[in-house]
PDB file of C-alpha atoms in Angstrom:
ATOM      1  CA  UNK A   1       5.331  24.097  45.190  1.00 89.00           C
ATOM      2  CA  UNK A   2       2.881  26.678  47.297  1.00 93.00           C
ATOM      3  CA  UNK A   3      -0.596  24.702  48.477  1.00 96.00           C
ATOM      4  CA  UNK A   4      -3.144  26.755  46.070  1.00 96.00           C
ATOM      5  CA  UNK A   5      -0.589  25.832  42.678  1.00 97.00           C
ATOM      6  CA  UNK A   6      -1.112  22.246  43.598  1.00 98.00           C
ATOM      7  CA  UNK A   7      -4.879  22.147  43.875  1.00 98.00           C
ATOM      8  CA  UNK A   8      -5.124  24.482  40.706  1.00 98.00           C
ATOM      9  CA  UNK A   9      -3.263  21.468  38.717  1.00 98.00           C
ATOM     10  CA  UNK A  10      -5.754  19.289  40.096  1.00 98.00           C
ATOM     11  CA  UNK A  11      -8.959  21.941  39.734  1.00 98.00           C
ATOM     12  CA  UNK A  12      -7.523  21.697  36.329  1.00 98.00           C
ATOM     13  CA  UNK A  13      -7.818  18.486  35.817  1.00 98.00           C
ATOM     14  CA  UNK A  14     -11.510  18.018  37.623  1.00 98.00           C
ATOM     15  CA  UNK A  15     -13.359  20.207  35.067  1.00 98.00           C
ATOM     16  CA  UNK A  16     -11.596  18.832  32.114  1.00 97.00           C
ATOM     17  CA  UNK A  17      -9.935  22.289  31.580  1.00 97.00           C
ATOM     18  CA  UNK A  18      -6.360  20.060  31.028  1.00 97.00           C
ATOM     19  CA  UNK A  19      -6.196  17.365  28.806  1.00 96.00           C
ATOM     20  CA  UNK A  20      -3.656  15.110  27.586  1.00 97.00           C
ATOM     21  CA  UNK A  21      -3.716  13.271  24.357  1.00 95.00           C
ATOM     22  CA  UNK A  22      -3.164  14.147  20.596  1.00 94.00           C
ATOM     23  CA  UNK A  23      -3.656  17.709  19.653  1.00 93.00           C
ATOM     24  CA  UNK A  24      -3.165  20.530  17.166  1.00 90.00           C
ATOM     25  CA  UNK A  25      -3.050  23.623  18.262  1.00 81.00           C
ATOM     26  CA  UNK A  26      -3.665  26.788  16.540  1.00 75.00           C
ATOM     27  CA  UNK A  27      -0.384  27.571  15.224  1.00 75.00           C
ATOM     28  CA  UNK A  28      -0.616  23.825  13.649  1.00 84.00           C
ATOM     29  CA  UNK A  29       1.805  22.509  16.580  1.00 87.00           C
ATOM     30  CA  UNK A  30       0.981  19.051  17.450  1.00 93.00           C
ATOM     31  CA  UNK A  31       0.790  18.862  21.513  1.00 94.00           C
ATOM     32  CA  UNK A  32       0.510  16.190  23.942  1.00 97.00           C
ATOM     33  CA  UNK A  33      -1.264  18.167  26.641  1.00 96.00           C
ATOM     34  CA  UNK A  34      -4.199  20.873  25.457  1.00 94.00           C
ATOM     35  CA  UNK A  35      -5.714  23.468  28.159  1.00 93.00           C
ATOM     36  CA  UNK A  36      -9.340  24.755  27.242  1.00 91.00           C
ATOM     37  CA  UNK A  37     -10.541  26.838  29.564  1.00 90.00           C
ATOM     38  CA  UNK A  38     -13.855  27.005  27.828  1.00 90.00           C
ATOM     39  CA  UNK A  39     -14.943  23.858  30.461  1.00 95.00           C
ATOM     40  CA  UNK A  40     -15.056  26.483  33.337  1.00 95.00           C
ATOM     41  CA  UNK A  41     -19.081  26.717  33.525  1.00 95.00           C
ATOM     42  CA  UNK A  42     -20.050  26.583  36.733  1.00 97.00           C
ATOM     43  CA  UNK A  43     -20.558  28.940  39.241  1.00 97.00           C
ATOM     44  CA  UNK A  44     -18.802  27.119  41.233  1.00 98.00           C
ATOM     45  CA  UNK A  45     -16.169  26.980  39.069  1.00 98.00           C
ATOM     46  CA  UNK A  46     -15.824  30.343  38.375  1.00 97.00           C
ATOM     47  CA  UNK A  47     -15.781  31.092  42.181  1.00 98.00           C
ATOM     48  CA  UNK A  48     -13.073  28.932  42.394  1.00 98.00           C
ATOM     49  CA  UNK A  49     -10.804  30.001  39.392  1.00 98.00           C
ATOM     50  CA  UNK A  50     -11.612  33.893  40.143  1.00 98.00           C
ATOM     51  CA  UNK A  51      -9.753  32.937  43.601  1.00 98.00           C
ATOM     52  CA  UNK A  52      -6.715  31.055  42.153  1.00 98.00           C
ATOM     53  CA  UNK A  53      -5.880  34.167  40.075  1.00 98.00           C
ATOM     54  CA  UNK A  54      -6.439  35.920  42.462  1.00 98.00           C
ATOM     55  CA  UNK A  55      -3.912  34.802  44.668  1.00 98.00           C
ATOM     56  CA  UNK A  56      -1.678  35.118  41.448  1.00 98.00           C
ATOM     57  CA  UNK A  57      -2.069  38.480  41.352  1.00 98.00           C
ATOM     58  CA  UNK A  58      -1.660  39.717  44.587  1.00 98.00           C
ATOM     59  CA  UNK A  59       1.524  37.622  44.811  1.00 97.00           C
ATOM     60  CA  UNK A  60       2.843  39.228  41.769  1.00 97.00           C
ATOM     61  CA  UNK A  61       1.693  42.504  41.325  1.00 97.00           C
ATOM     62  CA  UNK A  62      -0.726  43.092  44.659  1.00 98.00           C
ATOM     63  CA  UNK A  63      -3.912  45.012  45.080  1.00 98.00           C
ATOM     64  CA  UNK A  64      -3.046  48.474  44.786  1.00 97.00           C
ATOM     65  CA  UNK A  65      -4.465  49.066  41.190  1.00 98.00           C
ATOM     66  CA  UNK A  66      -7.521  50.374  39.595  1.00 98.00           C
ATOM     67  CA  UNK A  67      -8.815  48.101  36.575  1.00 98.00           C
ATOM     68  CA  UNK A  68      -8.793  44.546  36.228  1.00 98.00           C
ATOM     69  CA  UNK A  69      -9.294  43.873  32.626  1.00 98.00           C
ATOM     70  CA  UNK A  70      -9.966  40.696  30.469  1.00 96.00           C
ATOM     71  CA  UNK A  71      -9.921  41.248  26.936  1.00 94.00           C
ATOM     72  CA  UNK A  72     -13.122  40.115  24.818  1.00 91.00           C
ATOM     73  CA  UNK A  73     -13.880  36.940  25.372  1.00 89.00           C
ATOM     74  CA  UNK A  74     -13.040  34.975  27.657  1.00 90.00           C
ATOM     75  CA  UNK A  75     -11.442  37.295  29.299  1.00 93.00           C
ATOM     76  CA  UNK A  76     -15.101  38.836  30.466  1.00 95.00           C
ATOM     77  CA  UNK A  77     -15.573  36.209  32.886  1.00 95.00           C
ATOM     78  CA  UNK A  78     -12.341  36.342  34.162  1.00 96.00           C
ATOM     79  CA  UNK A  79     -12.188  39.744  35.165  1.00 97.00           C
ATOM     80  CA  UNK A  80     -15.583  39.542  36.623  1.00 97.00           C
ATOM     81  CA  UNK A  81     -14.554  36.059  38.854  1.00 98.00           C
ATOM     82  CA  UNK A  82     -10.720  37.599  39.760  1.00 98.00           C
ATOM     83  CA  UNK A  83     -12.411  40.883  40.642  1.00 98.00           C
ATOM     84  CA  UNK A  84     -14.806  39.440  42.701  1.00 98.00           C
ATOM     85  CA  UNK A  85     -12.541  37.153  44.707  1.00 98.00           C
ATOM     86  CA  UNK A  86     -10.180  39.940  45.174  1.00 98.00           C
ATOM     87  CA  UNK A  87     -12.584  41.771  46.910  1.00 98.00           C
ATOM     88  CA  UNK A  88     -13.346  38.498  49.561  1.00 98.00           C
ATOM     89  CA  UNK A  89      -9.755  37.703  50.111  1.00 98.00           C
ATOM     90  CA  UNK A  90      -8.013  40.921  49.874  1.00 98.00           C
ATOM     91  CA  UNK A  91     -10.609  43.450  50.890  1.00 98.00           C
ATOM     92  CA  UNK A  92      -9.656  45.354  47.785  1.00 98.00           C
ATOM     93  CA  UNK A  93     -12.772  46.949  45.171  1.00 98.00           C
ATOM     94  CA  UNK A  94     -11.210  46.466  42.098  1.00 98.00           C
ATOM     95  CA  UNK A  95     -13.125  47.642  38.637  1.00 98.00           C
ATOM     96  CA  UNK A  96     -13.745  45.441  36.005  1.00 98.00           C
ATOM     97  CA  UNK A  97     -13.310  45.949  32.742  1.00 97.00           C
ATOM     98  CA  UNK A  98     -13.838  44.214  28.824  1.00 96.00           C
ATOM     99  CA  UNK A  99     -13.746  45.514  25.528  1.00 93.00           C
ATOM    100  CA  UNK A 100     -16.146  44.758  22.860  1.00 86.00           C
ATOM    101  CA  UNK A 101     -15.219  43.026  19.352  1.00 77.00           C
ATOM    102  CA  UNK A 102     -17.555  45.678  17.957  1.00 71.00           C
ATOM    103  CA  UNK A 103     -18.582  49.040  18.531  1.00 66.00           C
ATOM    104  CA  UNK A 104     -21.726  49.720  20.116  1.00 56.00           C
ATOM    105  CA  UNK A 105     -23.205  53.398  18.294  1.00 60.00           C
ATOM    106  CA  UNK A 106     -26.653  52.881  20.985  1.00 53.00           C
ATOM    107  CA  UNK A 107     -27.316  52.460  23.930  1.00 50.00           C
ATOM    108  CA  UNK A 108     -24.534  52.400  26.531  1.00 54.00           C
ATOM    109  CA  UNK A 109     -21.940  53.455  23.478  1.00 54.00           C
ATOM    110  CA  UNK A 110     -18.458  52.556  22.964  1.00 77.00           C
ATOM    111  CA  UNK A 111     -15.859  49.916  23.032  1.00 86.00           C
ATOM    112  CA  UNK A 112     -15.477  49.120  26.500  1.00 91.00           C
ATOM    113  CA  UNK A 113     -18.162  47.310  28.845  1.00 90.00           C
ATOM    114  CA  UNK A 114     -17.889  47.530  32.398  1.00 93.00           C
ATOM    115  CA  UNK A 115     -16.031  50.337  34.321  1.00 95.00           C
ATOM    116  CA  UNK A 116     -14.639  53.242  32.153  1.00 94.00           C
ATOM    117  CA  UNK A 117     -10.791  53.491  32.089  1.00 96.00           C
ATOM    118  CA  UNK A 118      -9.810  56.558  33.307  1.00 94.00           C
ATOM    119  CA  UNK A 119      -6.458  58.910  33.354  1.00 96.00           C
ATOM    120  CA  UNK A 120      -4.338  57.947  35.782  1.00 97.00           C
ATOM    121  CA  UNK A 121      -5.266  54.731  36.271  1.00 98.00           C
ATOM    122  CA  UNK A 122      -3.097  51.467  36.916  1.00 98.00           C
ATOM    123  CA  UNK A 123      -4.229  48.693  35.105  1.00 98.00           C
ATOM    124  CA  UNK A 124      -3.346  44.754  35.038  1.00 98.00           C
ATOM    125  CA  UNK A 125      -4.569  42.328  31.962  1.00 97.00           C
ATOM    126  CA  UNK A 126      -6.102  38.865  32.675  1.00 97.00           C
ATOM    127  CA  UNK A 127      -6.015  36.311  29.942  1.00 94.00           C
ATOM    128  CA  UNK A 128      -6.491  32.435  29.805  1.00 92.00           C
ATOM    129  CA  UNK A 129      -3.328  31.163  28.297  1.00 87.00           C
ATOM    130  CA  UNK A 130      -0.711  33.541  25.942  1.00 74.00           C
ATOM    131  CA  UNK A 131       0.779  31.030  23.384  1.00 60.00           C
ATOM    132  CA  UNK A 132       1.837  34.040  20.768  1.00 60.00           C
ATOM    133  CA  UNK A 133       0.699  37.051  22.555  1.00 64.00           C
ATOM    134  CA  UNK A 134      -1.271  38.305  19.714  1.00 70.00           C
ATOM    135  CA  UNK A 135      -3.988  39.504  21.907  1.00 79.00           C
ATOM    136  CA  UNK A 136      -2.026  41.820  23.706  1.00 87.00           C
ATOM    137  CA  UNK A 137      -0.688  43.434  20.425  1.00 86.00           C
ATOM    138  CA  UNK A 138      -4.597  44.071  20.340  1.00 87.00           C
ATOM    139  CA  UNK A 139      -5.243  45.281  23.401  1.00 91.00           C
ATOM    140  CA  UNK A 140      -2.476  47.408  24.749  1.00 94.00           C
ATOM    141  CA  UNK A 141      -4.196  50.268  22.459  1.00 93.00           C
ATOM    142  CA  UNK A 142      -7.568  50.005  23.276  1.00 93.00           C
ATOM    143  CA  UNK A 143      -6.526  50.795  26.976  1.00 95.00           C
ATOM    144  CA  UNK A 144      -3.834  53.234  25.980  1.00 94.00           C
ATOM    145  CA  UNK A 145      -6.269  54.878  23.770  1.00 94.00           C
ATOM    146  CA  UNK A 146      -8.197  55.710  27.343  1.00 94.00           C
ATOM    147  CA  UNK A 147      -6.014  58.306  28.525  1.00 93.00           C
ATOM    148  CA  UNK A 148      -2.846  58.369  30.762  1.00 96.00           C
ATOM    149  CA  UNK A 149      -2.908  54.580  31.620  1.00 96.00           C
ATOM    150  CA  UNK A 150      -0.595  52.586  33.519  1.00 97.00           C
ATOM    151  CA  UNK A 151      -0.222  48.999  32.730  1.00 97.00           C
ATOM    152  CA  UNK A 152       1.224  47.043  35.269  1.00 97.00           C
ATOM    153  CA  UNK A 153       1.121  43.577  33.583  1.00 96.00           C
ATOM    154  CA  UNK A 154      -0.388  40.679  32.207  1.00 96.00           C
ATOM    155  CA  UNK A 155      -1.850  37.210  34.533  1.00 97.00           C
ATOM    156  CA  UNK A 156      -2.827  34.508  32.798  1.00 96.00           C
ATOM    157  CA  UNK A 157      -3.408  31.040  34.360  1.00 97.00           C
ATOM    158  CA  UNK A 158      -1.004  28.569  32.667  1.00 95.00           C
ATOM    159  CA  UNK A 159       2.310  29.199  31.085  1.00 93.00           C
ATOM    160  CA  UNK A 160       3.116  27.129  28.755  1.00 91.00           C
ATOM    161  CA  UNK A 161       6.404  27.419  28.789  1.00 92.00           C
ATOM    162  CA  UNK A 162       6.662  27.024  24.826  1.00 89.00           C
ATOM    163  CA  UNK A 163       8.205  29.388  21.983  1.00 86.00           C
ATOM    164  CA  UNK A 164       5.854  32.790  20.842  1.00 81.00           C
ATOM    165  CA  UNK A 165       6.822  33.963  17.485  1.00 81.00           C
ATOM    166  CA  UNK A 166      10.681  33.543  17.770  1.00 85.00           C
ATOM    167  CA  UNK A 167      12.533  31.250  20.139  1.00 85.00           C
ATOM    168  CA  UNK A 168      11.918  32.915  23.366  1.00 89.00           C
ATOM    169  CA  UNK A 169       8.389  32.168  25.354  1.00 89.00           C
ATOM    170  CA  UNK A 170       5.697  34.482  24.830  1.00 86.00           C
ATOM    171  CA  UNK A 171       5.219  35.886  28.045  1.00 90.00           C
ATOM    172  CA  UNK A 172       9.281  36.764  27.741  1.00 91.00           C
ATOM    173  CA  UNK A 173       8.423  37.787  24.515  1.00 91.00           C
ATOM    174  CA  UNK A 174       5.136  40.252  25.673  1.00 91.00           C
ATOM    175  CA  UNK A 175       7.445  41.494  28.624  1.00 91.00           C
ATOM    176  CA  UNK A 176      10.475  42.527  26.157  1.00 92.00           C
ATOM    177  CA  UNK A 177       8.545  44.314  23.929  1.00 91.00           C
ATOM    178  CA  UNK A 178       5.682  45.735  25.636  1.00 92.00           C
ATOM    179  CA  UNK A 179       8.115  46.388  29.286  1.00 92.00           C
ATOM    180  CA  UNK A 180       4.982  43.917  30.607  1.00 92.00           C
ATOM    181  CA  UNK A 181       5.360  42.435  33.716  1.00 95.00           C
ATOM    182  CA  UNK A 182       3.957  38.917  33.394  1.00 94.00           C
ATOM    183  CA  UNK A 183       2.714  36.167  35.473  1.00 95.00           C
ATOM    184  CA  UNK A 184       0.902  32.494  35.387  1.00 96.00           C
ATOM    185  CA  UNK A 185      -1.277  30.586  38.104  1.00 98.00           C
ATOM    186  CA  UNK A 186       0.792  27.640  37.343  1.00 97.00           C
ATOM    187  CA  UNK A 187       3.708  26.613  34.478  1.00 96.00           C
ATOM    188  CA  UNK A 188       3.460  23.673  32.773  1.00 96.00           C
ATOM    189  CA  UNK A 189       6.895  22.802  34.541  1.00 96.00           C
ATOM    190  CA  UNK A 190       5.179  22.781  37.610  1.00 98.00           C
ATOM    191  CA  UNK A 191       2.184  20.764  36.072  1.00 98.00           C
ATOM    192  CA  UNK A 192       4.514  18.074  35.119  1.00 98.00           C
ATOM    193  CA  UNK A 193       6.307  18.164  38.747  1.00 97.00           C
ATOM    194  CA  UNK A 194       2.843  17.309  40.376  1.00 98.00           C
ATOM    195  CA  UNK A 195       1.353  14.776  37.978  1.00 98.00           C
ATOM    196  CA  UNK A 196       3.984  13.030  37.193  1.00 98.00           C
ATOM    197  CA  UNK A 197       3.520   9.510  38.305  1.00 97.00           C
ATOM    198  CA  UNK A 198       1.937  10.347  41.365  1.00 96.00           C
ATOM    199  CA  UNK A 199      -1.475   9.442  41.601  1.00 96.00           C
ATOM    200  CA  UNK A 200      -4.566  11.146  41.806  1.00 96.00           C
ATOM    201  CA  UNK A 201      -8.159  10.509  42.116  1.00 96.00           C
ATOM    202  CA  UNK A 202      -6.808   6.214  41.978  1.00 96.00           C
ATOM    203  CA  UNK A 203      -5.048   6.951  38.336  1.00 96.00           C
ATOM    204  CA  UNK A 204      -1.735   8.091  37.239  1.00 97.00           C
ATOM    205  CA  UNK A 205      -2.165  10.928  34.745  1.00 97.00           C
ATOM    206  CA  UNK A 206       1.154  11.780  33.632  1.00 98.00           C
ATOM    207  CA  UNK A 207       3.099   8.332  33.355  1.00 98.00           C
ATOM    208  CA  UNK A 208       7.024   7.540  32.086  1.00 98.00           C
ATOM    209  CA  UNK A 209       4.716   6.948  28.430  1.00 97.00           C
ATOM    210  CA  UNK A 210       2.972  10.685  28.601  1.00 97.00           C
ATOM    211  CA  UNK A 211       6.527  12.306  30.128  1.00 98.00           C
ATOM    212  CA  UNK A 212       8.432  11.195  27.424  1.00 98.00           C
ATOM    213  CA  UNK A 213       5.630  12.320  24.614  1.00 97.00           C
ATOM    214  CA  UNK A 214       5.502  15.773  26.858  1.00 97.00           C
ATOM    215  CA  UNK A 215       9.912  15.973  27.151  1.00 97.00           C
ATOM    216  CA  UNK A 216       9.942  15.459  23.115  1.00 97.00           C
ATOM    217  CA  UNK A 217       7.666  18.247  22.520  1.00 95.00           C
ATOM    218  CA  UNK A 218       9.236  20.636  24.383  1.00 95.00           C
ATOM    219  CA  UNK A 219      12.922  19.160  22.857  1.00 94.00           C
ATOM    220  CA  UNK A 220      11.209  20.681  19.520  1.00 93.00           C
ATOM    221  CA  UNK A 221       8.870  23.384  20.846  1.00 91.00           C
ATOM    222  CA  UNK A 222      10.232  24.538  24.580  1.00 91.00           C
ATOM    223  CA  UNK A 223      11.304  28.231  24.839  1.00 87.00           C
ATOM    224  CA  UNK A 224      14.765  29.496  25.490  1.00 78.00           C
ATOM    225  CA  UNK A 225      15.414  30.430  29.142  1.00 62.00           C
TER     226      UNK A 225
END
């Protein structure tokens, strides 16, 4: 596993982003292991995560695009970290750019807030964590609806490895029916790999106990390959 995936997991872990325990999750799945990226509030943080995805996207899909854009709303400060960061490490000026949940008819007008999308331009989507990929069925059209757009793909920062709507993961799912190229900081695969009873910080986090709990979930829940 590459250096920066490693300390991710355990960034992760540090701002109480990845939890393990008893959950529900939206779709009324009960989960051993929750992610709420919500806990990033620091600047600090947010310097930090901006330059973990950023290294995920220039492995994946580089720095020769236009837009960087995180849909409304978490997504905002996402776009704004990754952009940033890919500017220090890669010495590349990337726009930003958010929509808005409603439509501003004063002011600086319209949907979007940050840079404009224009025609022509290539454009890759930044999200938190895809577990059904119902935000990209919302937001492929609001940057089509720009002009002549390019969409290169879709980064998010955990996969988690887990079926969409039918048996296949939803970022297989988002690439097969959008043509979406897609791509994660870390999976949960590779979340297991490092946790598992290895310790960190003086405590094992993922134990034979918490593996087991995790393995059974995925028995019920894990996508197809």
């Amino acid at each position: 596993m590459e250096q920066y995936k490693a300390e991710f997991i355990e960034f992760m872990v540090d701002c109480k982003v990845l939890k393990f325990g008893d959950f529900v999750t939206k779709s009324g799945r009960k989960t051993p292991f929750f992610i709420n990226t919500g806990f990033y509030r620091t600047g600090e943080q947010l310097r930090r995560l901006g330059g973990y995805y950023a290294k995920a996207i220039a492995d994946r899909f580089g720095t020769d695009f236009d837009v960087l854009f995180g849909p409304a709303y978490k997504g905002i400060p996402l776009s704004v970290a990754a952009s940033i960061a890919i500017s220090t490490q890669y010495g590349a000026d990337i726009r930003y750019c958010s929509n808005r949940k409603e439509i501003k008819d004063h002011g600086d007008k319209g949907i979007l807030l940050g840079s404009p999308i224009e025609d022509g331009d290539k454009v890759v989507i930044i999200e938190d964590v895809t577990t059904a990929g119902t935000s990209i069925g919302e937001t492929l059209p609001i940057i089509k609806a720009q002009g002549d757009i390019e969409v290169l793909g879709l980064v998010v920062s955990v996969d988690r490895m887990e079926r969409g709507q039918g048996s296949k993961s939803a970022l297989r799912e988002i690439h097969e029916k959008y043509g979406l190229e897609t791509a994660s900081i870390v999976t949960m695969a590779d979340v297991v790999e490092h946790l598992y009873n290895r310790p960190y910080k003086g405590e094992i986090i993922i134990d034979d106990t918490l593996k087991a709990a995790i393995d059974a979930y995925y028995e019920q829940y894990g996508a197809e390959e």
